[in-house]
Tab-separated table of C-alpha atoms and ligand atoms in Angstrom:
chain	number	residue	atom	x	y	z
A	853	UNK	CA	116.178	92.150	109.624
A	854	UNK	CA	119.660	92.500	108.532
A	855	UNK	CA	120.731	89.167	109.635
A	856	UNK	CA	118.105	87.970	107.364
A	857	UNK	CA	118.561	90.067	104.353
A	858	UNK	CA	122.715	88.842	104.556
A	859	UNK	CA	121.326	84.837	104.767
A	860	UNK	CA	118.784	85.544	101.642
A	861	UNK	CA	121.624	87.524	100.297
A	862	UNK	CA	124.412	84.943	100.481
A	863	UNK	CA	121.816	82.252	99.341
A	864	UNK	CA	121.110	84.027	95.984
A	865	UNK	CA	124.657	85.849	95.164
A	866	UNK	CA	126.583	83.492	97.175
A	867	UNK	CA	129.380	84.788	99.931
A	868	UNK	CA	130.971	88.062	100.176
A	869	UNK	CA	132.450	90.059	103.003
A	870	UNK	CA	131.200	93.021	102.126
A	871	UNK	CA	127.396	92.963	102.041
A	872	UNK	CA	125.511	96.365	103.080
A	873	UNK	CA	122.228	96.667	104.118
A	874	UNK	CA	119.398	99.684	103.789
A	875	UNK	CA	116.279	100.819	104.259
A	876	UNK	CA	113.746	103.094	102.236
A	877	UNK	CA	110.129	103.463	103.429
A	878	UNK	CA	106.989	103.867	101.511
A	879	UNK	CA	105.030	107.221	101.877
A	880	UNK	CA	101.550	108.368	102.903
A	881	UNK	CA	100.193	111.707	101.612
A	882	UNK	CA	97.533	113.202	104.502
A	883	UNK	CA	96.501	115.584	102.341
A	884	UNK	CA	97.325	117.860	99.533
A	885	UNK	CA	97.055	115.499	96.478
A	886	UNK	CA	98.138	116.448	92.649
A	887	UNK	CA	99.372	119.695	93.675
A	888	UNK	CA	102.758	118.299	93.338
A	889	UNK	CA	103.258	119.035	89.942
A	890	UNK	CA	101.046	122.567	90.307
A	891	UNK	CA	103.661	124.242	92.496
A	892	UNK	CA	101.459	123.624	95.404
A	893	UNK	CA	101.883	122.163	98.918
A	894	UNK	CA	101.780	118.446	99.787
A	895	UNK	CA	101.662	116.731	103.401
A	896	UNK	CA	103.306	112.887	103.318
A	897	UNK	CA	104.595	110.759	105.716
A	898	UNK	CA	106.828	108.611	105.414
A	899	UNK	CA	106.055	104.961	106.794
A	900	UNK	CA	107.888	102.271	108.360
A	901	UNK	CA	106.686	99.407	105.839
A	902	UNK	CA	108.705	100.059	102.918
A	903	UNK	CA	112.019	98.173	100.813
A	904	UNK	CA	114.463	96.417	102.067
A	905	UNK	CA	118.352	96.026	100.560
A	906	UNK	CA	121.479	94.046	100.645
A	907	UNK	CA	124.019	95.298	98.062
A	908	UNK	CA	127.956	94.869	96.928
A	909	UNK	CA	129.491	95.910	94.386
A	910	UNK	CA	130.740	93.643	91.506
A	911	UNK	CA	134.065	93.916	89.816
A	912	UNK	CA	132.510	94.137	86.424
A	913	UNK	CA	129.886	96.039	84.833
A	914	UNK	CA	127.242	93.541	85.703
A	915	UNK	CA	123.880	94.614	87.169
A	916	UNK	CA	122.295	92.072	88.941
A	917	UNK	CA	118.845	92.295	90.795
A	918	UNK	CA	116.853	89.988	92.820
A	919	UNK	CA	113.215	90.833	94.611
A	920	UNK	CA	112.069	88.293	96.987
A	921	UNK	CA	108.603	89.590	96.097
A	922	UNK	CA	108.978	88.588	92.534
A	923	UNK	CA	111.158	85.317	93.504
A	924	UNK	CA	109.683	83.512	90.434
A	925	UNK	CA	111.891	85.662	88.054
A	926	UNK	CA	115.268	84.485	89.609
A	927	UNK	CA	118.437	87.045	89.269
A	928	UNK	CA	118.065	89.496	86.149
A	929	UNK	CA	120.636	90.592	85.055
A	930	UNK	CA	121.832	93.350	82.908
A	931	UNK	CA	125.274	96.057	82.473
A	932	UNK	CA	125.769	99.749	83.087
A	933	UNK	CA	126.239	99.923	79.124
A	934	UNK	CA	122.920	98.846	78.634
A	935	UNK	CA	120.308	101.091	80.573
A	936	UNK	CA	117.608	101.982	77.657
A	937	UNK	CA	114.868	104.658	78.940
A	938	UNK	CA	111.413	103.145	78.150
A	939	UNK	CA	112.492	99.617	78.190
A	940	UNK	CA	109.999	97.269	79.444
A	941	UNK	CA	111.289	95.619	82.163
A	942	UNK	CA	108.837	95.257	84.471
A	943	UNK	CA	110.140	96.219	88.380
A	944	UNK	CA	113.726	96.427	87.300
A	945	UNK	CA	112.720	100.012	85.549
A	946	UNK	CA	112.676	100.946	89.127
A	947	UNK	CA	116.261	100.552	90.050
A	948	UNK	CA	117.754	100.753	86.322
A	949	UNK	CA	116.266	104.009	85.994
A	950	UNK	CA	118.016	105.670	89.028
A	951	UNK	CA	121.484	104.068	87.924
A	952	UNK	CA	121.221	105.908	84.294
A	953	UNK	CA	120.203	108.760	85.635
A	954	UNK	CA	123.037	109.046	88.202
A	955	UNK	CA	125.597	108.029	85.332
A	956	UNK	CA	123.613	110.626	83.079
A	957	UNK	CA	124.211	113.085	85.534
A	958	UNK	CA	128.052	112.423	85.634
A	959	UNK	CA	128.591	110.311	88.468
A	960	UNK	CA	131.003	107.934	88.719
A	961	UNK	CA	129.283	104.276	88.249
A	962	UNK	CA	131.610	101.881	87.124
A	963	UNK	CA	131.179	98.804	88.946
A	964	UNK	CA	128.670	96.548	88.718
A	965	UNK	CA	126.489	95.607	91.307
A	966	UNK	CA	124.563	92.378	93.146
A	967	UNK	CA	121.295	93.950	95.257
A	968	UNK	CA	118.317	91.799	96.825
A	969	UNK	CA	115.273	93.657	97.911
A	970	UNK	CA	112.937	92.685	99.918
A	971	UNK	CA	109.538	94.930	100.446
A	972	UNK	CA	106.658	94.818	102.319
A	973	UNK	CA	104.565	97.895	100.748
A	974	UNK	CA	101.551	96.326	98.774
A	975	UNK	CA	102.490	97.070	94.806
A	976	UNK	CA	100.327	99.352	92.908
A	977	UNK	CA	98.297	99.912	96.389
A	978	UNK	CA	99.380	104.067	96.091
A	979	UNK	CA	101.880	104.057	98.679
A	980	UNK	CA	104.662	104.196	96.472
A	981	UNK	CA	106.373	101.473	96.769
A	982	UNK	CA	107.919	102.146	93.158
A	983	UNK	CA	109.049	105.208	94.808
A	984	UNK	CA	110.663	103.434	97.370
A	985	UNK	CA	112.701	101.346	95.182
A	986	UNK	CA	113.908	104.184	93.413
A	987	UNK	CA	114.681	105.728	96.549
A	988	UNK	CA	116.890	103.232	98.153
A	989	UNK	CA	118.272	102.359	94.931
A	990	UNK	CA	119.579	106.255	95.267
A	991	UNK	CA	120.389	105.804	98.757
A	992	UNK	CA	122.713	102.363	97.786
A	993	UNK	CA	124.681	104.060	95.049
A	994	UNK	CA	125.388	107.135	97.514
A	995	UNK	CA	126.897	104.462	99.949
A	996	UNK	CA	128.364	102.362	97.589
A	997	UNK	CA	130.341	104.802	95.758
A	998	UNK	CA	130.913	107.649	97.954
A	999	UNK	CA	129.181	110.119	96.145
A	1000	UNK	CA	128.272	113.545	98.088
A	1001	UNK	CA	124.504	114.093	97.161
A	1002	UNK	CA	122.139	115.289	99.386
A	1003	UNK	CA	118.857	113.751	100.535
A	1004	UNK	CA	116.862	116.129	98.497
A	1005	UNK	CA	119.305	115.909	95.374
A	1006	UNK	CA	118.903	112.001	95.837
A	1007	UNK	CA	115.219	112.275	95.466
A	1008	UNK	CA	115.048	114.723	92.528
A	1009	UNK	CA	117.565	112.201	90.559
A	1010	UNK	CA	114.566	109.878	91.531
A	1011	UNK	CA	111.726	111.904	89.772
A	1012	UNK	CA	113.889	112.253	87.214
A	1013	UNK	CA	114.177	108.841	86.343
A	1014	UNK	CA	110.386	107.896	87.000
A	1015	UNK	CA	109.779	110.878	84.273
A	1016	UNK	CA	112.399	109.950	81.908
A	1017	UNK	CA	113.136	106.239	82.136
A	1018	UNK	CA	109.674	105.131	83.074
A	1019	UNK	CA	107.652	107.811	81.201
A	1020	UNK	CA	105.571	109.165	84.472
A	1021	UNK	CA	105.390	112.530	84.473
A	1022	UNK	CA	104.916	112.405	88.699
A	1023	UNK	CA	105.764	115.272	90.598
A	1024	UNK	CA	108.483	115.582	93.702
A	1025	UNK	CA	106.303	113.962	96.341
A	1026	UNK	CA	106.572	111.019	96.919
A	1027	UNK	CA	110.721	110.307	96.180
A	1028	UNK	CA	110.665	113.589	98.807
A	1029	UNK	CA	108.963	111.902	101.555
A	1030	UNK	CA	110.694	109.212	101.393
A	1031	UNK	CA	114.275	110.357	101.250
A	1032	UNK	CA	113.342	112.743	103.668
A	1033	UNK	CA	110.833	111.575	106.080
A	1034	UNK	CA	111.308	111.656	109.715
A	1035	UNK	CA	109.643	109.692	112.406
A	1036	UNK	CA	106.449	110.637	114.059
A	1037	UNK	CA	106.298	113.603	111.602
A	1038	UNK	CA	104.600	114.300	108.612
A	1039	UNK	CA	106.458	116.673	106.234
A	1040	UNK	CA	105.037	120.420	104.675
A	1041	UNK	CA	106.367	120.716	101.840
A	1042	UNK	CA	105.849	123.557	99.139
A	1043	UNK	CA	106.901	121.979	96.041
A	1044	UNK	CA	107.393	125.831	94.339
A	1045	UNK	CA	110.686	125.822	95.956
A	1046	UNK	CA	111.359	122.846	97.783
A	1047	UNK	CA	111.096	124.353	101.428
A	1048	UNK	CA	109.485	122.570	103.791
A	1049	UNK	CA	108.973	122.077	107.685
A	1050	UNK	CA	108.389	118.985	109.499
A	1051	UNK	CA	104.813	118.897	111.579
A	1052	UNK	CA	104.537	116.560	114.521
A	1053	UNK	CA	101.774	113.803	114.009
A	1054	UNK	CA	101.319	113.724	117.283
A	1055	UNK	CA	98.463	111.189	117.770
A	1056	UNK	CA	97.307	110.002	120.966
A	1057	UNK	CA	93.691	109.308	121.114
A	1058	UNK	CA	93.830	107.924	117.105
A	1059	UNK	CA	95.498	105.995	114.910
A	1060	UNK	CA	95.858	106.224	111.451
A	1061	UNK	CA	94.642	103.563	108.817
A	1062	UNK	CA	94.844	102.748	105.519
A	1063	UNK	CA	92.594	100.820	103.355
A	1064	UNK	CA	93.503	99.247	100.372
A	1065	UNK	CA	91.188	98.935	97.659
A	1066	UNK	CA	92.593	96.101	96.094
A	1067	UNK	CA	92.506	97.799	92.623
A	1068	UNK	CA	95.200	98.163	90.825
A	1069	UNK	CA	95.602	100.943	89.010
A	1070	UNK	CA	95.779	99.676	85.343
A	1071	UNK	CA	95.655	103.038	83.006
A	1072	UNK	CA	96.544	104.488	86.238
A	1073	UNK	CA	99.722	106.228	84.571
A	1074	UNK	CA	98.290	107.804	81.508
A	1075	UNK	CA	95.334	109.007	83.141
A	1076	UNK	CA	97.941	110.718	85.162
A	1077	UNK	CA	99.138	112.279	82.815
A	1078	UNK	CA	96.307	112.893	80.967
A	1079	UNK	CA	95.429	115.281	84.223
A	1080	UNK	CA	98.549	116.956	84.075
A	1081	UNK	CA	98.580	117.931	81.057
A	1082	UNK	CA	94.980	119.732	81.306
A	1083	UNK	CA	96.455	121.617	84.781
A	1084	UNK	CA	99.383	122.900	82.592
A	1085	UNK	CA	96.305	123.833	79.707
A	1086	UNK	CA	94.494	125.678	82.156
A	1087	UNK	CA	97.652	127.452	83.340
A	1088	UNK	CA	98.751	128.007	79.879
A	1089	UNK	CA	95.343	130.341	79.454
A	1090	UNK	CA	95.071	131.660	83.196
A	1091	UNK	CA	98.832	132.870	81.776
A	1092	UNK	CA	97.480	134.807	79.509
A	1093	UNK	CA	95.730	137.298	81.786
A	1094	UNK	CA	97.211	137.219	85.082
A	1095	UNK	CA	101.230	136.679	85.731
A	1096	UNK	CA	101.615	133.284	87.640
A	1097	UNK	CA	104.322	130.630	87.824
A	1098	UNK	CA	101.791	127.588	88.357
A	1099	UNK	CA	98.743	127.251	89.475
A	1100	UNK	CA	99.559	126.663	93.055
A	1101	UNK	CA	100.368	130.555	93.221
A	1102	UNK	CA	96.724	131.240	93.119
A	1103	UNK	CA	94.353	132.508	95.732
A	1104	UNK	CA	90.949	131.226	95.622
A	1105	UNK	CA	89.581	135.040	95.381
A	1106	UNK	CA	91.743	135.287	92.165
A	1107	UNK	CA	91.247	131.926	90.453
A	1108	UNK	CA	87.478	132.491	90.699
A	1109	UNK	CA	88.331	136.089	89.264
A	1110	UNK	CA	90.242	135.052	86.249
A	1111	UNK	CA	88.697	130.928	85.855
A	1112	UNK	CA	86.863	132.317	82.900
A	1113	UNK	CA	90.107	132.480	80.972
A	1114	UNK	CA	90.193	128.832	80.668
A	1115	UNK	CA	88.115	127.669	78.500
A	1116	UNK	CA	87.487	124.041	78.605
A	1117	UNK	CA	85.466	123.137	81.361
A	1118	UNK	CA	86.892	120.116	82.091
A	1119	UNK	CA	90.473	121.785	82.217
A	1120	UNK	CA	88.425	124.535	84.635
A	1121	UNK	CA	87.409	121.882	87.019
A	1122	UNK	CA	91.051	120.346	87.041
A	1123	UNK	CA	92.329	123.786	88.016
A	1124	UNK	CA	89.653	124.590	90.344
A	1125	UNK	CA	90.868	121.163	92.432
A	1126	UNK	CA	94.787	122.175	92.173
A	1127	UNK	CA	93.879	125.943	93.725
A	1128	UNK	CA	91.438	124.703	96.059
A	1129	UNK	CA	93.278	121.831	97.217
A	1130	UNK	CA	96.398	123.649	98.179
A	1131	UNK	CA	94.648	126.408	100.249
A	1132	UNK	CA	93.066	123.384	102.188
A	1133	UNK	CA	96.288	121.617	102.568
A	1134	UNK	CA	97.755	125.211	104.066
A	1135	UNK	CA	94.596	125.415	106.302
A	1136	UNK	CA	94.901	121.587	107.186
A	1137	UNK	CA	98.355	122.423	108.787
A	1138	UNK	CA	97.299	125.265	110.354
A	1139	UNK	CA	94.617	123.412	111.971
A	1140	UNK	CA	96.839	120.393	113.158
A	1141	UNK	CA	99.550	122.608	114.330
A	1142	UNK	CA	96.744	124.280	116.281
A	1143	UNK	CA	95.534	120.653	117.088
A	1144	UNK	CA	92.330	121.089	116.059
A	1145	UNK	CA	92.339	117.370	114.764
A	1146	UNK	CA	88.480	118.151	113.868
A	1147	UNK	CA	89.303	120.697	111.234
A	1148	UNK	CA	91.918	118.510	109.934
A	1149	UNK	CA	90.101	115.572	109.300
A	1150	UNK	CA	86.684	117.952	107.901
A	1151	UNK	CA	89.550	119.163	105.103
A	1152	UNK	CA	90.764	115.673	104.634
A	1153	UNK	CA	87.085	114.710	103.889
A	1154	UNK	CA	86.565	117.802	101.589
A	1155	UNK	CA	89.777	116.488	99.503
A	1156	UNK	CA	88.226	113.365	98.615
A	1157	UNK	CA	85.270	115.119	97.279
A	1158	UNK	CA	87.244	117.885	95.319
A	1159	UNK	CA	88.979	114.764	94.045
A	1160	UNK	CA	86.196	112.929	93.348
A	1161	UNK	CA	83.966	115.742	91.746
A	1162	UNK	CA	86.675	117.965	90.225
A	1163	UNK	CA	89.621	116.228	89.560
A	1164	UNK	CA	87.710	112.793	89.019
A	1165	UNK	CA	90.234	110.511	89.850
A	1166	UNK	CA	88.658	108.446	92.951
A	1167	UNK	CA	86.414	105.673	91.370
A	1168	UNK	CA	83.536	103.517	92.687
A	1169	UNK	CA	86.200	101.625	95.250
A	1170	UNK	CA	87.712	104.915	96.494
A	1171	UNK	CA	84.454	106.223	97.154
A	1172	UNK	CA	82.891	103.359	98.260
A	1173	UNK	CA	86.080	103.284	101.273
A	1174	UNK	CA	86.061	107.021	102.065
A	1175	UNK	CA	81.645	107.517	101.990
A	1176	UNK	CA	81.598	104.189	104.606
A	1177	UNK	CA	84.052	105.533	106.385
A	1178	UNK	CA	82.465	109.323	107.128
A	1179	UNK	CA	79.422	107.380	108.692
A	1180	UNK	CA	81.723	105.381	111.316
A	1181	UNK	CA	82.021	107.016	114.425
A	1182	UNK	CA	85.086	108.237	115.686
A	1183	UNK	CA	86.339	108.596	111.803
A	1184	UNK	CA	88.282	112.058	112.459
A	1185	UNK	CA	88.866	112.230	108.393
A	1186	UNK	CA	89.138	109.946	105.441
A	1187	UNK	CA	90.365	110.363	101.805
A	1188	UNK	CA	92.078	108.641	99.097
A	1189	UNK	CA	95.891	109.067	99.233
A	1190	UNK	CA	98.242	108.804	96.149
A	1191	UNK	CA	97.572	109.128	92.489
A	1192	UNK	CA	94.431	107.406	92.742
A	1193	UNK	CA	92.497	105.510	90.240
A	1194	UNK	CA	92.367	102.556	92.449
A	1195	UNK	CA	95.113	102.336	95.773
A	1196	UNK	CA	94.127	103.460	99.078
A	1197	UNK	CA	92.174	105.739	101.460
A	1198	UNK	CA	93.536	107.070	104.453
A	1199	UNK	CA	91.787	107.511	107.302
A	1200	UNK	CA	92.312	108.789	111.259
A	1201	UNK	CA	90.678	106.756	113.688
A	1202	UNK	CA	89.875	106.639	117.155
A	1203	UNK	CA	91.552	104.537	118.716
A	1204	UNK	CA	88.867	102.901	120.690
A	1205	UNK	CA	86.908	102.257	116.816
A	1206	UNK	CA	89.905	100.935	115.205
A	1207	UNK	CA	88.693	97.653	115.364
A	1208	UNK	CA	84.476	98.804	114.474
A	1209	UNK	CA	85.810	101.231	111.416
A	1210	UNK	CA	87.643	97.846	109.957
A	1211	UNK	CA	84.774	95.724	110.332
A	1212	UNK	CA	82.082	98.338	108.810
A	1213	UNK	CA	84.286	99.687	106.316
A	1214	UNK	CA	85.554	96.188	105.087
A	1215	UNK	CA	81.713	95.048	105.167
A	1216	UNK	CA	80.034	97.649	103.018
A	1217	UNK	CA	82.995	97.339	100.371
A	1218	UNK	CA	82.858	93.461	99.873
A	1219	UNK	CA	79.210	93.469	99.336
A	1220	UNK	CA	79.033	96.474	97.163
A	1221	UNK	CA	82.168	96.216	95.405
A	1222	UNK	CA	82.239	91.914	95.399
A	1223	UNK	CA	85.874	91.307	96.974
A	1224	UNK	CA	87.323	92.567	100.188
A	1225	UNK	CA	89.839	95.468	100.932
A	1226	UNK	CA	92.759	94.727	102.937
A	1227	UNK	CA	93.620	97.621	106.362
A	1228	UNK	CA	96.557	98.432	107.599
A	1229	UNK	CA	97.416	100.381	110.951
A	1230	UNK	CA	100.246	102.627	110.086
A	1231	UNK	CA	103.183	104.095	112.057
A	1232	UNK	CA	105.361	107.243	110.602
A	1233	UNK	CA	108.874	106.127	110.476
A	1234	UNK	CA	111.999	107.534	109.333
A	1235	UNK	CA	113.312	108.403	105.511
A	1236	UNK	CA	115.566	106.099	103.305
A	1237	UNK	CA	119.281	105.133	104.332
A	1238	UNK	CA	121.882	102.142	105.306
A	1239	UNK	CA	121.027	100.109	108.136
A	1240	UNK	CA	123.465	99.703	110.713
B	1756	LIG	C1	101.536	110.105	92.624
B	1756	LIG	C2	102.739	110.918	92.143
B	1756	LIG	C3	102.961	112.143	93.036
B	1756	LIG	C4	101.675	112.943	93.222
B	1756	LIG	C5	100.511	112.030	93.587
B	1756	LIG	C6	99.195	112.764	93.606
B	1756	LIG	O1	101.797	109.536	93.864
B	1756	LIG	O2	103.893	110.130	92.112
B	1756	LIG	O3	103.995	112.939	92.506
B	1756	LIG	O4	101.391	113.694	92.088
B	1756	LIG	O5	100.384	110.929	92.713
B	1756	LIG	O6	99.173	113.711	94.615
């Protein structure tokens, strides 16, 4: 791969001697989904599709990117003078973003740069591949310019530029999986504090497969939002009679004691998801550290309902993936993964049904839905970094 990246490198930017390569995956979240931004638990992996880089730096100011997935826009170029938060520039936001924010934050940028990336995560499929450009962008300017910054400071810089320079308010998930993943592992983390533990996915008898719905997400990112901003309304009045930091420091015994203080039932439901959801996630890696792979997946399924019914962000094509999929055989659990609104489902599979799941699921969605969805048999790899 490197080999490669150098030749596509050299053939775009021309020769240089000092040409560095790296690595940063995409993620998939097993289960605990928009509790990110609740204080609650999450549990990604990280994958080993994800976004590949070749990089030197530039004795001027000059930023210049390249994607071999968007070949048809050539080399854009712009300078570290001239990073503007909110600026449409369509995948370049990605990168861009994490460079002002590292400047922002008072580290020393000041040489331009020449990167190619290369990735091979489907775009707007929900398993981040926006993410992992930010992420490896992070991961470059650590290498490039010697700066000390940790893994996990890397990946809130990330966040912070997705919130401020692309105007998603996303939680720490994703950018934390990725610059933190580890192979064959699937990470717990509580995003109250930041602590976490990595959990063995230790599958032998299944696999685990995505589906790709093939929709992209469109108002995907204000409806995001939009569901944010009703959690933090419900907290808001929850506040008011009981003393909590976020929602994700509720029981279920006490939300369904004090739930009556919020008063819009839509904000209700959104809340009811966000408590809910991060008991199950606990419970979920209870179960699998107890390898009880049957609980697991029953909690995975009950996700994509509370999704679907509560925090109503699943869809016809979500549902359509995760309903055929509970009446497969050897389907241990399946659920959308991801913001949703379009993206994927994850599933865990039997091995020996693999090939059966594909062929029902992909059946039942292209006649009911009228195009196909695209599956993908995923490994965990490891987080973001240079490749040697
Ligand atoms: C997106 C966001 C994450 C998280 C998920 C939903 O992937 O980037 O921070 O909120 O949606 O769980």
């Amino acid at each position: 791969m490197k080999d490669r990246l150098i030749k596509n490198f050299i053939s775009i930017f021309g020769e240089h001697k000092d040409i560095r390569c790296y690595f940063a995956p995409g993620r998939v979240n097993l289960i605990g989904e928009h509790t990110d931004y609740n204080g609650g638990h999450v549990f990604p992996c990280a994958l080993t599709i994800g976004t590949y880089g070749a990089a030197r730096l530039r004795e001027d100011k000059k930023v210049r990117l390249y994607s071999e997935n968007f070949s048809e826009s050539g080399i854009l170029e712009s300078s570290l003078d001239d990073l503007i938060p909110g600026e449409k520039a369509g995948w370049t936001n990605y990168p861009k973003g994490v460079i002002w924010t590292f400047l922002k934050k008072g580290y020393e940028i000041n040489r331009g740069m020449d990167i190619l990336l290369s990735g091979n995560i489907p775009n707007a499929s929900g398993l981040s591949s926006s993410a992992s450009v930010e992420v490896l962008m992070g991961v470059i300017l650590k290498d490039l310019f010697q700066i000390p910054v940790s893994a996990v400071a890397i990946a809130l810089m990330c966040q912070y530029s997705e919130n401020h320079y692309n105007g998603v308010n996303c939680g720490i998930m994703d950018q934390f999986a990725i610059a933190m993943g580890k192979k064959g592992h699937a990470i717990f983390l509580n995003t109250g504090d930041l602590s976490y533990q990595y959990a063995p996915i230790a599958l032998a008898d299944e696999k685990i497969v995505i589906a790709n719905s093939n929709k992209v997400r469109g108002l995907g990112d204000s409806k995001y939002n939009e569901r944010r901003s009703e959690c933090e309304k419900a907290l808001g009045q929850l506040r008011e009679v009981i003393g909590i930091e976020a929602l994700g420091d509720l029981t279920i015994e006490q939300f369904e004691t004090y739930k009556i203080a919020i008063t819009d039932e839509v904000c209700r439901k959104r809340a009811k998801h966000a408590v809910y959801e991060n008991q199950r996630t606990k419970r979920a890696v209870e179960a699998l550290k107890g390898k009880d792979l049957i609980l697991f997946g029953k909690l995975m399924n009950e996700s994509h309902i509370s999704l679907r019914d509560d925090y109503e962000v699943t869809g016809t094509e979500l549902d359509t993936l995760a309903e055929a999929a509970w009446k497969v055989d050897g389907v241990v659990g399946s659920r959308m993964t991801g913001a949703g609104f379009g993206g994927c489902t994850v599933s865990i599979v039997k091995n020996h049904m693999v090939n059966t799941f594909i062929e029902k699921v992909g059946k039942e969605y292209a006649s009911k839905i009228g195009y196909t969805a695209d599956f993908y048999i995923v490994e965990v790899g490891e987080g973001a970094g240079r490749l040697d």
